Structures are given as structure tokens and as C-alpha cells.
Amino acid sequence: MLPGAEAVCPPRWPQSPPRRQSRAGCGQCAGPAFPPLFAFTALQPFQGTRPHPDQHCWPYQSPVPLGTAVPTAALGAVTPAGCRMRTLAWLGIASLCLGAAWAVPAKEERRKVEKPKADLALYEKLDLDNYDLALDNYGEILDLSNYEELYNYGDLAPKIEVGTLAPRPKDPAALPNVGTTAETPKLQPLTTASPVLPAPIPVQVLPSCQLCLCIGTSVYCDDANLEHIPLLPPETTYLYARFNRIGAIRASDFTGLKKLKRIDLTSNFISWADADAFRLLPSLQELILPENRLTALPELPRSIIRLDARLNRIPSTGLRPEAFQDLKQLQFLHLSDNQLEYIPAPLPESLRSLHLQNNNIQTMHEDTFCDSQDHSQIRRALEDIRLDGNPINLSLFPNAYFCLPRLPTGHFF
């Protein structure tokens, strides 16, 4: 061994660096056999280096052949400050990796917590006590272009609970004998112990509640194979007789029904209605007659708010002159998919939605919607006009829309 050199122990595996031999021999070497922190990593950053004889640090030096005596001065020198910097660097990288792994679930938790708070803040802004439709905010609450599609009566469908049959008695003697004739019950003698109550008078059941379903003041006659409107209870408020075979509406069908608010006769065979069939109903607000065979509209009560007569065969001659002018509460007039040749003017100021698409309208007057003599007129309510599907060029009548908040839907060419 050369002067100034130390014995180096053989490596414990092929790529491990040489170790300084202690006084006890190679079995008790002072240096570590492999890097304590990075020996089992795939990167192997210290592969092919030798440890400092006094510190567990790994300077970048070339490997030494097995069994070679290495001088002590040639083993290199690494300061303790450098070792600490390397340790801190690797600890920083490890902390960044752990922080990135923990950030994903923490972000999801914050999102779950913030979403209910945002929804609650949205509902707190609603003034539920004054939540009413006004002329200025009506378009923001309802999409008038799809009003007829949004109208659904599914929530009014009755819920019928079906029970089970009573259990059969275990004792056969308790079963009634069908072959024997029931005996007439004997009357019990009167006693003064308790007062005798009069027998209840049976109430006559109306035909409508035998053919239909009566719940409260609503009568449901949907898909009941009806050919005419049955006799209704006098307290009827809502009538649903859809998907039947009703062919006509007589004036006597609704006589005396002063509380009737809604009549829905969708998808029947109605081709004729008496002129006074609806006029004498003081509370009628909604008359729904789509998918029938009507060729004329009867006179309507002044309380009407919504008239839906889509998908019929009504021409312009089937409407009375100025049929809608006096209906001061009419808001929805849907006459699409008919045979109209012109717009049924004059229209009431209360009108909000006018659907006349898929007719045969070819022209209009400049006073159809606006007063041509009053250029300061503004009709804020009438914001949904549909004229698409008609052979009319709306660009030919530019002075007919100056009072409207929105242009009609149709062809401008």
C-alpha cells in the first residue's frame, strides 16, 4: 500500500462506489455501501461515484477499479453546506409533488362547498312575495315562442292508488253461502236509550263522474271515447276532455257553469260549435281547441286570456269582424296552422303573444300593429309575433313595426 493511501473495501454490488476500510477490516467499513436515499430510485443520480470518507455525500468523480488503493487526498472534499443544500433541494422537489397531489381533491371539495352557497345566493335575490309577471319582465321569465310546447297538464293528472283485495278468511264457515237466499234482516225494537237518526238521502251521481274522473272541482275525461260533452257538476272549474270523438259543441253543454275557468278539448273531431257555446261563461280564461276540424270560431267571453285553436281549418271568413278587439284581457292568441288570409286586426292592447305561422297570409296594413298617426306609440306587451311559414315579405312593410319591442318572426326578403 502506498504511503498516504488507505485500503478500500470491495463494493457490495457491481455499481456501488468503493468504501474506506476501517480498523476492523472490510467487514466493518465506515462508509455506506450505497446511497441511503437514492439507491433504489430509477434515476440513480449518484451511480458511478465514491463517497467522501468522512461524510455521507457523493461527489461527481469517476469510479475506481475494484481493490485499488486510493490516496486519502484524492477522495475529494465536499463541504457540509453543500450536503445540506442538496438535501434541501430534494426535500423541496418532494414537497412540490405532494402539494400537487393534494391540490386536486382540495379543489373539488372547495367546488362542492361553493356551489350550494352560489345557489343559495341566487334564491336569496328572488323577491318571492312580489314574484309576479309584469309587462316589462314577462319575456325574461317565459319563452313566448315556445309557449304552446311548455303548456303541460301532466302535473294535473290524478294519482290513483291501487289497493289489494281483502285476505280470504281462514275459517271456511265464515264464507257466505252463495246458494242460499239471504234472509231479510229483522228490525230491532226502538229504545229510548239513544236518539234515532234519520237515514241519509242518497245523492244522485252525475253521468260525468261515472264516465270521467272527478277530483275536487276538476273533471278529467281524457281518452274516454266520448262523442259529446257529458253533463258536468255545477261547481266544475277545469274540464279536460282530450283525445275523444266529440264532433260538436252545443250551447247547452256548459249552461250554468259560472265557475268554469279552463276548457281543454285537444284532439277531437269538433267541426262545429254553437255561437253561444262559450259567450255566457263569465269566468272562462282558457279555451284550448287545437287539433280539431273547426272552420269558424264562436263568440268568446270578455274574460278570456288564452285562445289556442292551432291545427284547425279556420279561414279568415270564419272569424267575426273585429272578433278580438273587445277582449281586453286576451294575452295569448294562437291560430297557427289554419287557413287565414290576413292578420285578424285590430288586436287588443293586452296581447302578448300572437302565433299565425303556417297560414296563407300574403299582406298586411300599416296599422295592423301600430297606429300610423301616433309615432310615439309603444306596445311593450306584444313582443312575440310569429308569421313564419306564410307567403309574405315582411320587409315590404317597414312602417308597421315601429311601436313593437321586437320584429316579427318571418321572411324578410
XYZ file of C-alpha atoms in Angstrom:
413
model
C 0.000 0.000 0.000
C 1.344 3.439 -0.896
C 2.159 5.995 1.780
C -0.701 8.334 2.411
C -3.218 5.873 0.929
C -5.986 3.914 2.566
C -7.326 0.448 1.892
C -10.609 0.411 0.015
C -13.131 -2.307 0.682
C -14.594 -4.220 -2.260
C -18.022 -2.974 -3.372
C -21.158 -4.834 -2.189
C -22.636 -4.754 -5.732
C -21.077 -4.023 -9.114
C -22.044 -0.345 -9.368
C -21.591 0.657 -5.727
C -18.654 3.011 -5.015
C -15.598 1.912 -3.010
C -15.680 2.230 0.747
C -12.930 3.205 3.120
C -11.644 0.321 5.183
C -11.893 0.802 8.912
C -9.575 -0.632 11.508
C -11.874 -3.638 11.886
C -11.434 -4.590 8.222
C -13.754 -4.613 5.204
C -16.496 -6.268 7.206
C -16.776 -3.066 9.286
C -16.340 -0.385 6.653
C -17.070 3.149 7.712
C -18.688 4.422 4.536
C -22.148 3.362 3.353
C -22.363 0.644 0.708
C -24.894 2.604 -1.372
C -26.593 5.986 -1.164
C -29.092 5.799 1.710
C -31.774 7.884 -0.052
C -31.460 7.289 -3.770
C -30.123 3.733 -4.051
C -33.479 2.242 -5.150
C -34.691 5.013 -7.456
C -34.862 4.550 -11.187
C -32.880 7.715 -11.827
C -29.814 6.582 -9.836
C -28.330 10.099 -9.725
C -25.167 9.020 -7.878
C -24.303 5.942 -9.942
C -20.549 5.633 -10.508
C -19.388 7.988 -7.719
C -17.452 7.478 -4.492
C -18.384 8.640 -1.001
C -16.285 11.013 0.994
C -14.501 9.050 3.701
C -15.824 11.253 6.489
C -19.258 12.356 5.203
C -22.194 10.618 3.570
C -22.024 12.802 0.461
C -21.484 11.763 -3.118
C -19.234 13.983 -5.247
C -19.151 13.553 -9.025
C -15.961 11.522 -9.647
C -15.116 8.641 -11.867
C -15.372 5.120 -10.423
C -12.268 3.317 -9.097
C -11.432 -0.251 -10.083
C -12.044 -2.962 -7.571
C -9.300 -3.428 -4.933
C -7.322 -0.267 -5.856
C -5.686 1.677 -3.055
C -6.794 5.278 -3.194
C -4.952 8.143 -1.502
C -6.877 9.946 1.118
C -6.339 13.334 -0.524
C -7.733 12.025 -3.852
C -11.152 11.070 -2.423
C -12.355 14.628 -2.868
C -13.775 17.118 -0.448
C -17.366 18.194 -0.019
C -18.394 20.809 2.490
C -21.254 20.220 4.936
C -23.065 23.265 3.486
C -23.166 21.615 0.053
C -24.636 18.435 1.530
C -27.351 20.412 3.262
C -28.216 22.296 0.048
C -28.637 19.036 -1.859
C -30.823 17.599 0.870
C -32.986 20.736 0.942
C -33.301 20.671 -2.859
C -34.608 17.116 -2.897
C -36.940 17.833 0.009
C -38.314 20.834 -1.910
C -38.982 18.703 -5.000
C -40.722 16.077 -2.862
C -42.895 18.737 -1.185
C -43.944 20.150 -4.589
C -45.031 16.698 -5.770
C -47.036 16.087 -2.590
C -48.606 19.547 -2.818
C -49.720 18.932 -6.412
C -51.250 15.580 -5.409
C -53.167 17.141 -2.519
C -54.364 20.169 -4.537
C -56.734 18.159 -6.785
C -59.032 16.760 -4.062
C -58.904 20.053 -2.169
C -60.097 21.923 -5.262
C -63.015 19.524 -5.710
C -64.030 19.967 -2.082
C -63.994 23.762 -2.447
C -66.150 23.500 -5.582
C -68.721 21.342 -3.766
C -68.853 23.804 -0.895
C -69.066 26.928 -3.087
C -71.837 25.607 -5.400
C -74.592 25.413 -2.705
C -73.541 28.861 -1.499
C -73.927 30.261 -5.041
C -77.343 28.628 -5.461
C -78.451 29.970 -2.083
C -77.298 33.458 -3.007
C -79.294 33.242 -6.248
C -82.513 32.311 -4.455
C -81.986 34.995 -1.829
C -82.126 37.609 -4.585
C -85.600 36.487 -5.665
C -88.443 38.537 -4.266
C -90.890 35.662 -3.840
C -93.516 37.879 -2.217
C -93.744 40.035 -5.345
C -92.921 37.345 -7.882
C -95.499 38.284 -10.480
C -95.469 38.645 -14.238
C -95.288 42.225 -15.402
C -95.186 43.705 -18.870
C -91.506 44.593 -18.517
C -90.200 41.246 -17.252
C -92.560 38.821 -18.931
C -90.156 37.940 -21.730
C -87.386 37.221 -19.238
C -89.499 34.678 -17.329
C -91.312 32.870 -20.145
C -90.115 31.969 -23.626
C -93.166 33.084 -25.560
C -92.002 31.476 -28.800
C -92.362 28.034 -27.212
C -95.366 28.752 -25.015
C -97.530 26.115 -26.607
C -94.827 23.489 -26.055
C -94.327 24.469 -22.407
C -98.013 24.129 -21.604
C -98.322 20.740 -19.997
C -101.055 19.241 -17.898
C -99.023 16.316 -16.635
C -98.908 17.789 -13.139
C -102.701 17.841 -13.021
C -103.058 14.153 -13.778
C -104.796 12.395 -10.907
C -102.859 9.968 -8.776
C -104.869 6.815 -8.156
C -103.727 4.397 -5.501
C -104.499 0.761 -6.174
C -105.024 -1.391 -3.121
C -105.100 -5.138 -2.672
C -108.022 -7.433 -2.081
C -109.012 -8.308 1.444
C -107.424 -11.549 2.703
C -109.513 -14.670 2.478
C -110.750 -15.811 5.934
C -109.122 -18.918 7.304
C -112.414 -20.330 8.613
C -114.493 -21.762 5.703
C -117.634 -21.320 7.773
C -117.115 -17.564 7.665
C -117.530 -17.540 3.867
C -121.028 -16.564 2.630
C -123.115 -19.305 1.095
C -123.872 -18.217 -2.433
C -126.530 -20.886 -2.990
C -128.783 -19.800 -0.122
C -131.029 -16.761 -0.214
C -130.203 -14.045 2.242
C -132.793 -13.577 4.891
C -134.459 -10.260 5.460
C -132.892 -8.611 8.498
C -135.245 -8.157 11.391
C -135.848 -4.675 12.662
C -134.693 -4.022 16.189
C -137.254 -2.597 18.590
C -136.943 1.094 19.330
C -135.325 2.042 22.589
C -135.226 5.327 24.409
C -131.566 4.919 25.304
C -130.265 6.695 22.201
C -131.893 9.049 19.702
C -132.785 7.692 16.267
C -131.020 9.470 13.385
C -132.766 9.845 10.016
C -131.438 7.810 7.112
C -129.164 9.775 4.740
C -130.672 10.852 1.436
C -128.687 9.336 -1.471
C -127.067 11.907 -3.752
C -127.651 11.416 -7.453
C -124.349 10.696 -9.216
C -123.824 12.769 -12.352
C -123.055 10.931 -15.607
C -119.771 12.824 -15.996
C -118.408 11.361 -12.753
C -119.358 7.851 -13.907
C -117.633 8.188 -17.279
C -114.832 10.512 -16.137
C -112.777 11.184 -13.064
C -113.967 13.959 -10.766
C -111.383 15.322 -8.323
C -112.470 18.372 -6.413
C -113.693 20.874 -8.997
C -111.727 19.294 -11.880
C -113.229 16.804 -14.323
C -110.885 14.554 -16.347
C -112.457 12.893 -19.396
C -109.309 12.208 -21.422
C -109.453 9.280 -23.836
C -112.902 8.184 -22.636
C -114.365 7.543 -26.112
C -116.844 10.391 -25.681
C -118.952 11.621 -28.606
C -120.391 14.632 -26.782
C -119.661 16.602 -23.634
C -121.367 14.950 -20.634
C -123.414 16.721 -18.000
C -120.954 18.451 -15.683
C -121.279 19.278 -11.965
C -122.248 22.901 -11.376
C -119.037 23.551 -9.399
C -116.730 22.457 -12.247
C -113.705 24.736 -12.641
C -111.434 22.764 -15.024
C -112.563 20.400 -17.790
C -110.163 18.125 -19.670
C -111.794 16.103 -22.460
C -108.845 15.426 -24.740
C -108.391 12.587 -27.229
C -112.070 11.742 -27.680
C -114.519 11.694 -30.601
C -116.532 14.804 -29.776
C -117.871 16.218 -33.043
C -119.770 19.358 -31.966
C -120.186 21.767 -29.071
C -123.744 22.725 -28.186
C -124.842 25.831 -26.321
C -126.373 23.662 -23.586
C -123.139 21.809 -22.857
C -121.875 24.498 -20.446
C -125.105 26.054 -19.219
C -124.939 27.265 -15.638
C -121.191 26.626 -15.207
C -120.339 30.059 -13.846
C -117.058 28.928 -12.252
C -115.598 27.213 -15.302
C -112.113 28.660 -15.988
C -110.475 26.235 -18.399
C -111.794 24.039 -21.220
C -109.353 21.715 -22.954
C -110.765 19.799 -25.939
C -107.485 18.961 -27.661
C -107.501 16.319 -30.411
C -111.186 15.678 -31.031
C -113.363 15.710 -34.167
C -115.022 19.075 -33.471
C -116.158 20.660 -36.721
C -118.877 22.938 -35.401
C -119.528 24.979 -32.252
C -122.638 26.900 -31.329
C -122.193 30.679 -31.483
C -123.189 30.993 -27.800
C -121.369 27.899 -26.557
C -118.742 29.949 -24.644
C -120.063 33.522 -24.613
C -122.141 33.053 -21.451
C -119.303 31.684 -19.323
C -118.303 34.659 -17.125
C -115.170 33.050 -15.605
C -113.694 31.334 -18.680
C -109.997 32.236 -19.050
C -108.508 29.500 -21.231
C -110.116 27.877 -24.266
C -107.890 25.190 -25.792
C -109.111 23.682 -29.081
C -106.070 22.507 -31.109
C -106.087 19.516 -33.465
C -109.765 19.632 -34.409
C -111.748 20.360 -37.585
C -113.163 23.792 -36.834
C -113.954 26.096 -39.736
C -115.218 29.019 -37.622
C -114.713 30.415 -34.139
C -117.695 31.114 -31.880
C -118.102 34.318 -29.925
C -115.807 34.475 -26.912
C -116.409 35.886 -23.413
C -114.568 39.037 -22.395
C -112.828 37.208 -19.573
C -110.764 35.076 -21.980
C -106.970 35.249 -21.512
C -105.732 32.466 -23.753
C -107.200 31.131 -27.002
C -105.443 28.184 -28.630
C -107.036 26.981 -31.879
C -103.989 25.633 -33.685
C -104.157 22.891 -36.306
C -107.719 23.515 -37.448
C -109.292 24.619 -40.763
C -110.276 28.166 -39.911
C -110.196 30.677 -42.826
C -110.341 34.432 -42.372
C -114.056 34.333 -43.194
C -114.539 32.053 -40.194
C -113.690 34.939 -37.827
C -116.213 37.596 -36.939
C -115.229 41.163 -37.888
C -113.192 42.702 -35.091
C -113.541 39.432 -33.190
C -110.730 40.225 -30.718
C -110.930 43.989 -30.338
C -113.133 43.992 -27.226
C -111.251 41.197 -25.456
C -109.328 43.487 -23.117
C -107.782 40.605 -21.158
C -106.637 38.473 -24.104
C -102.890 37.815 -23.864
C -102.251 34.695 -25.961
C -103.790 34.218 -29.410
C -102.533 31.097 -31.187
C -104.084 30.432 -34.613
C -101.185 28.767 -36.391
C -101.644 26.008 -38.978
C -105.010 27.213 -40.250
C -106.174 28.831 -43.494
C -106.088 32.536 -42.629
C -105.538 35.027 -45.447
C -104.835 38.094 -43.316
C -103.985 39.087 -39.751
C -107.161 39.418 -37.640
C -106.850 43.113 -36.741
C -107.483 45.152 -34.686
C -105.734 43.427 -31.831
C -106.233 44.335 -28.154
C -103.506 46.227 -26.304
C -103.271 43.435 -23.744
C -101.990 40.922 -26.331
C -98.532 39.499 -25.632
C -98.174 36.523 -27.947
C -99.564 36.200 -31.490
C -98.857 32.955 -33.381
C -100.035 32.928 -37.008
C -97.361 30.765 -38.618
C -98.159 28.303 -41.414
C -101.197 30.126 -42.803
C -101.827 31.844 -46.138
C -101.183 35.467 -45.108
C -99.801 37.477 -48.020
C -100.117 41.127 -46.955
C -100.821 43.420 -44.009
C -101.832 47.007 -43.283
C -99.507 49.521 -41.713
C -101.996 49.897 -38.844
C -102.071 46.178 -38.072
C -99.825 46.506 -35.011
C -99.129 50.229 -34.641
C -101.101 53.431 -35.066
C -99.567 55.110 -38.098
C -100.850 58.501 -36.877
C -99.179 58.221 -33.464
C -95.429 57.696 -33.843
C -94.919 57.889 -30.086
C -96.907 54.703 -29.502
C -95.067 51.811 -27.852
C -96.595 48.352 -27.407
C -94.308 46.810 -24.814
C -96.553 43.805 -24.213
C -96.665 42.490 -27.795
C -93.187 41.006 -28.039
C -93.872 37.600 -29.624
C -95.234 37.649 -33.186
C -94.742 34.658 -35.458
C -95.516 34.950 -39.167
C -93.086 32.357 -40.497
C -94.489 29.840 -42.925
C -96.624 32.482 -44.711
C -96.103 33.796 -48.272
C -95.495 37.355 -47.073
C -92.404 39.526 -47.415
C -92.158 41.385 -44.114
C -89.554 43.812 -45.485
C -92.261 45.457 -47.619
C -93.950 46.906 -44.540
C -91.211 48.715 -42.570
C -93.627 51.221 -41.013
C -95.767 48.507 -39.463
C -93.345 47.608 -36.650
C -92.091 50.921 -35.214
C -94.078 50.518 -31.972
C -93.057 46.898 -31.321
C -90.236 45.882 -28.943
C -89.211 43.095 -31.375
C -89.603 42.431 -35.052
C -91.978 39.632 -36.059
C -90.531 36.238 -36.893
C -90.824 35.588 -40.624
C -89.251 36.115 -44.031
C -87.518 39.434 -44.795
C -86.510 39.117 -48.439
